[in-house]
PDB file of C-alpha atoms and ligand atoms in Angstrom:
ATOM      1  CA  ALA A   1       9.938  69.063 -33.572  1.00 67.00           C
ATOM      2  CA  GLN A   2       7.000  70.404 -31.573  1.00 88.00           C
ATOM      3  CA  VAL A   3       4.266  67.852 -31.000  1.00 95.00           C
ATOM      4  CA  LYS A   4       0.855  69.341 -30.294  1.00 94.00           C
ATOM      5  CA  PRO A   5      -0.566  68.470 -26.855  1.00 92.00           C
ATOM      6  CA  GLU A   6      -3.506  66.565 -28.321  1.00 91.00           C
ATOM      7  CA  ASP A   7      -1.077  64.557 -30.453  1.00 94.00           C
ATOM      8  CA  GLN A   8       1.124  63.830 -27.426  1.00 95.00           C
ATOM      9  CA  ILE A   9      -1.941  62.368 -25.701  1.00 94.00           C
ATOM     10  CA  LYS A  10      -2.874  60.393 -28.809  1.00 94.00           C
ATOM     11  CA  TYR A  11       0.623  58.961 -29.194  1.00 97.00           C
ATOM     12  CA  ARG A  12       1.029  58.010 -25.561  1.00 96.00           C
ATOM     13  CA  GLN A  13      -2.367  56.321 -25.488  1.00 96.00           C
ATOM     14  CA  ALA A  14      -1.478  54.437 -28.674  1.00 98.00           C
ATOM     15  CA  GLY A  15       1.757  53.295 -27.034  1.00 98.00           C
ATOM     16  CA  TYR A  16       0.024  51.992 -23.920  1.00 98.00           C
ATOM     17  CA  SER A  17      -2.690  50.304 -25.994  1.00 98.00           C
ATOM     18  CA  PHE A  18      -0.167  48.563 -28.191  1.00 98.00           C
ATOM     19  CA  MET A  19       1.835  47.434 -25.157  1.00 98.00           C
ATOM     20  CA  ALA A  20      -1.359  46.125 -23.524  1.00 98.00           C
ATOM     21  CA  TRP A  21      -2.107  44.006 -26.604  1.00 98.00           C
ATOM     22  CA  ASN A  22       1.396  42.568 -26.487  1.00 99.00           C
ATOM     23  CA  MET A  23       1.327  41.972 -22.720  1.00 98.00           C
ATOM     24  CA  GLY A  24      -1.958  40.134 -23.259  1.00 98.00           C
ATOM     25  CA  LYS A  25      -0.319  37.910 -25.868  1.00 98.00           C
ATOM     26  CA  ILE A  26       2.492  37.045 -23.467  1.00 99.00           C
ATOM     27  CA  LYS A  27      -0.062  36.246 -20.758  1.00 98.00           C
ATOM     28  CA  ALA A  28      -1.954  33.973 -23.146  1.00 98.00           C
ATOM     29  CA  ASN A  29       1.285  32.170 -23.977  1.00 98.00           C
ATOM     30  CA  LEU A  30       2.097  31.689 -20.289  1.00 98.00           C
ATOM     31  CA  ASP A  31      -1.409  30.375 -19.581  1.00 98.00           C
ATOM     32  CA  GLY A  32      -1.571  28.148 -22.657  1.00 97.00           C
ATOM     33  CA  GLU A  33       0.775  26.856 -25.295  1.00 97.00           C
ATOM     34  CA  PHE A  34       4.106  28.710 -25.168  1.00 98.00           C
ATOM     35  CA  ASN A  35       4.935  29.936 -28.673  1.00 98.00           C
ATOM     36  CA  VAL A  36       8.435  31.285 -28.159  1.00 98.00           C
ATOM     37  CA  GLN A  37       8.488  33.328 -31.371  1.00 98.00           C
ATOM     38  CA  GLN A  38       5.234  35.053 -30.509  1.00 98.00           C
ATOM     39  CA  VAL A  39       6.498  35.768 -27.000  1.00 98.00           C
ATOM     40  CA  GLN A  40       9.771  37.162 -28.318  1.00 98.00           C
ATOM     41  CA  ALA A  41       7.995  39.425 -30.799  1.00 98.00           C
ATOM     42  CA  ALA A  42       5.574  40.662 -28.143  1.00 99.00           C
ATOM     43  CA  ALA A  43       8.272  41.259 -25.515  1.00 99.00           C
ATOM     44  CA  SER A  44      10.459  43.077 -28.054  1.00 98.00           C
ATOM     45  CA  ALA A  45       7.548  45.355 -28.930  1.00 99.00           C
ATOM     46  CA  VAL A  46       6.871  46.161 -25.270  1.00 99.00           C
ATOM     47  CA  ALA A  47      10.555  46.808 -24.558  1.00 99.00           C
ATOM     48  CA  ALA A  48      10.935  48.982 -27.651  1.00 98.00           C
ATOM     49  CA  ILE A  49       7.971  51.162 -26.733  1.00 98.00           C
ATOM     50  CA  ALA A  50       8.995  51.305 -23.077  1.00 98.00           C
ATOM     51  CA  GLY A  51      12.410  52.556 -24.178  1.00 98.00           C
ATOM     52  CA  SER A  52      11.164  54.954 -26.819  1.00 98.00           C
ATOM     53  CA  GLY A  53      11.194  58.100 -24.689  1.00 96.00           C
ATOM     54  CA  MET A  54       7.508  58.432 -23.979  1.00 97.00           C
ATOM     55  CA  GLY A  55       8.321  60.959 -21.249  1.00 96.00           C
ATOM     56  CA  ALA A  56       8.378  63.511 -24.064  1.00 96.00           C
ATOM     57  CA  LEU A  57       4.615  62.975 -24.398  1.00 96.00           C
ATOM     58  CA  TYR A  58       3.773  64.478 -20.994  1.00 96.00           C
ATOM     59  CA  GLY A  59       4.354  68.080 -21.953  1.00 94.00           C
ATOM     60  CA  PRO A  60       2.461  71.242 -20.998  1.00 92.00           C
ATOM     61  CA  GLY A  61      -1.199  71.133 -21.961  1.00 90.00           C
ATOM     62  CA  THR A  62      -1.452  67.345 -21.793  1.00 93.00           C
ATOM     63  CA  GLU A  63      -2.675  67.249 -18.204  1.00 88.00           C
ATOM     64  CA  SER A  64      -6.338  67.793 -18.838  1.00 76.00           C
ATOM     65  CA  ASP A  65      -9.034  67.120 -21.383  1.00 73.00           C
ATOM     66  CA  ILE A  66      -8.266  68.663 -24.738  1.00 70.00           C
ATOM     67  CA  GLY A  67     -11.176  68.884 -27.107  1.00 72.00           C
ATOM     68  CA  ASP A  68     -12.822  65.487 -27.232  1.00 68.00           C
ATOM     69  CA  ARG A  69      -9.659  63.671 -26.176  1.00 71.00           C
ATOM     70  CA  LYS A  70      -9.525  62.524 -22.566  1.00 82.00           C
ATOM     71  CA  THR A  71      -6.579  61.519 -20.473  1.00 91.00           C
ATOM     72  CA  ARG A  72      -6.609  59.441 -17.317  1.00 92.00           C
ATOM     73  CA  VAL A  73      -3.354  60.852 -15.978  1.00 94.00           C
ATOM     74  CA  LYS A  74      -3.950  62.408 -12.568  1.00 92.00           C
ATOM     75  CA  PRO A  75      -3.039  66.105 -12.359  1.00 90.00           C
ATOM     76  CA  GLU A  76      -0.575  65.365  -9.532  1.00 92.00           C
ATOM     77  CA  ALA A  77       1.589  63.358 -11.944  1.00 95.00           C
ATOM     78  CA  PHE A  78       2.626  66.655 -13.508  1.00 95.00           C
ATOM     79  CA  GLN A  79       3.671  67.967 -10.089  1.00 94.00           C
ATOM     80  CA  ASN A  80       5.821  64.875  -9.561  1.00 96.00           C
ATOM     81  CA  MET A  81       7.672  64.453 -12.841  1.00 96.00           C
ATOM     82  CA  ALA A  82      10.825  63.148 -11.135  1.00 97.00           C
ATOM     83  CA  ASP A  83       8.814  60.403  -9.462  1.00 98.00           C
ATOM     84  CA  LEU A  84       6.991  59.657 -12.708  1.00 97.00           C
ATOM     85  CA  GLY A  85      10.386  59.403 -14.404  1.00 97.00           C
ATOM     86  CA  LYS A  86      11.589  56.951 -11.771  1.00 98.00           C
ATOM     87  CA  LEU A  87       8.510  54.756 -12.288  1.00 98.00           C
ATOM     88  CA  ALA A  88       9.125  54.895 -16.032  1.00 98.00           C
ATOM     89  CA  THR A  89      12.772  53.914 -15.561  1.00 98.00           C
ATOM     90  CA  ASP A  90      11.709  50.928 -13.433  1.00 98.00           C
ATOM     91  CA  PHE A  91       9.229  49.901 -16.123  1.00 98.00           C
ATOM     92  CA  ASN A  92      11.799  50.295 -18.888  1.00 98.00           C
ATOM     93  CA  ALA A  93      14.300  48.126 -16.990  1.00 98.00           C
ATOM     94  CA  ALA A  94      11.688  45.435 -16.304  1.00 98.00           C
ATOM     95  CA  ALA A  95      10.570  45.406 -19.954  1.00 99.00           C
ATOM     96  CA  ALA A  96      14.183  45.060 -21.131  1.00 98.00           C
ATOM     97  CA  ASN A  97      14.598  42.159 -18.718  1.00 98.00           C
ATOM     98  CA  LEU A  98      11.406  40.585 -20.071  1.00 99.00           C
ATOM     99  CA  ALA A  99      12.706  40.877 -23.638  1.00 98.00           C
ATOM    100  CA  ASN A 100      15.988  39.253 -22.566  1.00 98.00           C
ATOM    101  CA  ALA A 101      14.148  36.363 -20.921  1.00 98.00           C
ATOM    102  CA  ALA A 102      12.044  35.905 -24.049  1.00 98.00           C
ATOM    103  CA  ALA A 103      15.139  35.989 -26.268  1.00 98.00           C
ATOM    104  CA  LYS A 104      16.512  33.054 -24.259  1.00 98.00           C
ATOM    105  CA  GLY A 105      13.268  31.154 -24.774  1.00 97.00           C
ATOM    106  CA  ASP A 106      13.166  30.447 -21.049  1.00 97.00           C
ATOM    107  CA  LYS A 107       9.509  30.156 -20.042  1.00 98.00           C
ATOM    108  CA  ALA A 108      10.177  30.247 -16.287  1.00 98.00           C
ATOM    109  CA  ALA A 109      12.283  33.383 -16.712  1.00 98.00           C
ATOM    110  CA  VAL A 110       9.568  34.955 -18.876  1.00 98.00           C
ATOM    111  CA  GLN A 111       6.986  34.137 -16.211  1.00 98.00           C
ATOM    112  CA  LYS A 112       9.040  35.867 -13.529  1.00 98.00           C
ATOM    113  CA  ALA A 113       9.961  38.862 -15.688  1.00 99.00           C
ATOM    114  CA  PHE A 114       6.359  39.225 -16.867  1.00 99.00           C
ATOM    115  CA  GLY A 115       5.177  39.448 -13.262  1.00 98.00           C
ATOM    116  CA  GLU A 116       7.848  41.999 -12.462  1.00 98.00           C
ATOM    117  CA  THR A 117       6.960  44.055 -15.523  1.00 99.00           C
ATOM    118  CA  GLY A 118       3.264  44.008 -14.673  1.00 98.00           C
ATOM    119  CA  ALA A 119       4.124  45.196 -11.169  1.00 98.00           C
ATOM    120  CA  THR A 120       5.862  48.245 -12.619  1.00 98.00           C
ATOM    121  CA  CYS A 121       2.790  48.972 -14.783  1.00 98.00           C
ATOM    122  CA  LYS A 122       0.576  48.726 -11.720  1.00 98.00           C
ATOM    123  CA  ALA A 123       2.841  50.905  -9.569  1.00 98.00           C
ATOM    124  CA  CYS A 124       2.248  53.838 -11.909  1.00 98.00           C
ATOM    125  CA  HIS A 125      -1.469  53.105 -12.364  1.00 97.00           C
ATOM    126  CA  ASP A 126      -2.014  53.029  -8.601  1.00 98.00           C
ATOM    127  CA  LYS A 127      -0.282  56.358  -8.106  1.00 97.00           C
ATOM    128  CA  TYR A 128      -1.024  58.404 -11.183  1.00 96.00           C
ATOM    129  CA  ARG A 129      -3.939  56.951 -13.140  1.00 94.00           C
ATOM    130  CA  LEU A 130      -7.557  57.924 -12.603  1.00 90.00           C
ATOM    131  CA  ASP A 131     -10.239  55.214 -12.027  1.00 77.00           C
TER     132      ASP A 131
HETATM  133  C1  LIG B 201      -1.173  44.524 -18.681  1.00 82.68           C
HETATM  134  C2  LIG B 201      -1.857  45.731 -18.884  1.00 82.68           C
HETATM  135  C3  LIG B 201      -1.591  46.535 -17.866  1.00 82.68           C
HETATM  136  C4  LIG B 201      -0.696  45.867 -16.917  1.00 82.68           C
HETATM  137  C5  LIG B 201      -1.271  45.784 -15.571  1.00 82.68           C
HETATM  138  C6  LIG B 201      -0.362  45.054 -14.633  1.00 82.68           C
HETATM  139  O1  LIG B 201      -1.166  43.555 -19.409  1.00 82.68           O
HETATM  140  O2  LIG B 201      -2.631  46.051 -19.902  1.00 82.68           O
HETATM  141  O3  LIG B 201      -2.026  47.751 -17.699  1.00 82.68           O
HETATM  142  O4  LIG B 201      -0.475  44.569 -17.485  1.00 82.68           O
HETATM  143  O5  LIG B 201      -2.512  45.137 -15.605  1.00 82.68           O
HETATM  144  O6  LIG B 201      -0.896  45.052 -13.347  1.00 82.68           O
END
């Protein structure tokens, strides 16, 4: 099914926003009381979205402002789709590892995997996100 460019942007932004909420919950659990069920639910959500094929949401026409909807993806990301795909694969692997650590209920492992996951978020932001 064809997804309109403005909808691709909307869906990908929703995905990142929802992951950010869940990453924030994991951070709060690492900084405070560790509620293993909340961490598992949050990590599962992040891993599921990371593995949901969001690359399909970077199609033609999604590289610039469309109507009143803005995107912070740098234009050069669309000239480097293979590199973007590699960054996404790294993120997906780290998120899966985070979900595995959470499933074990191992706080130290979650701490490590959370840091590694955040590093893969940042790698893409530094290269391909405006601001
Ligand atoms: C988050 C979030 C990000 C990443 C990034 C990691 O929780 O919203 O964008 O982690 O800050 O450096």
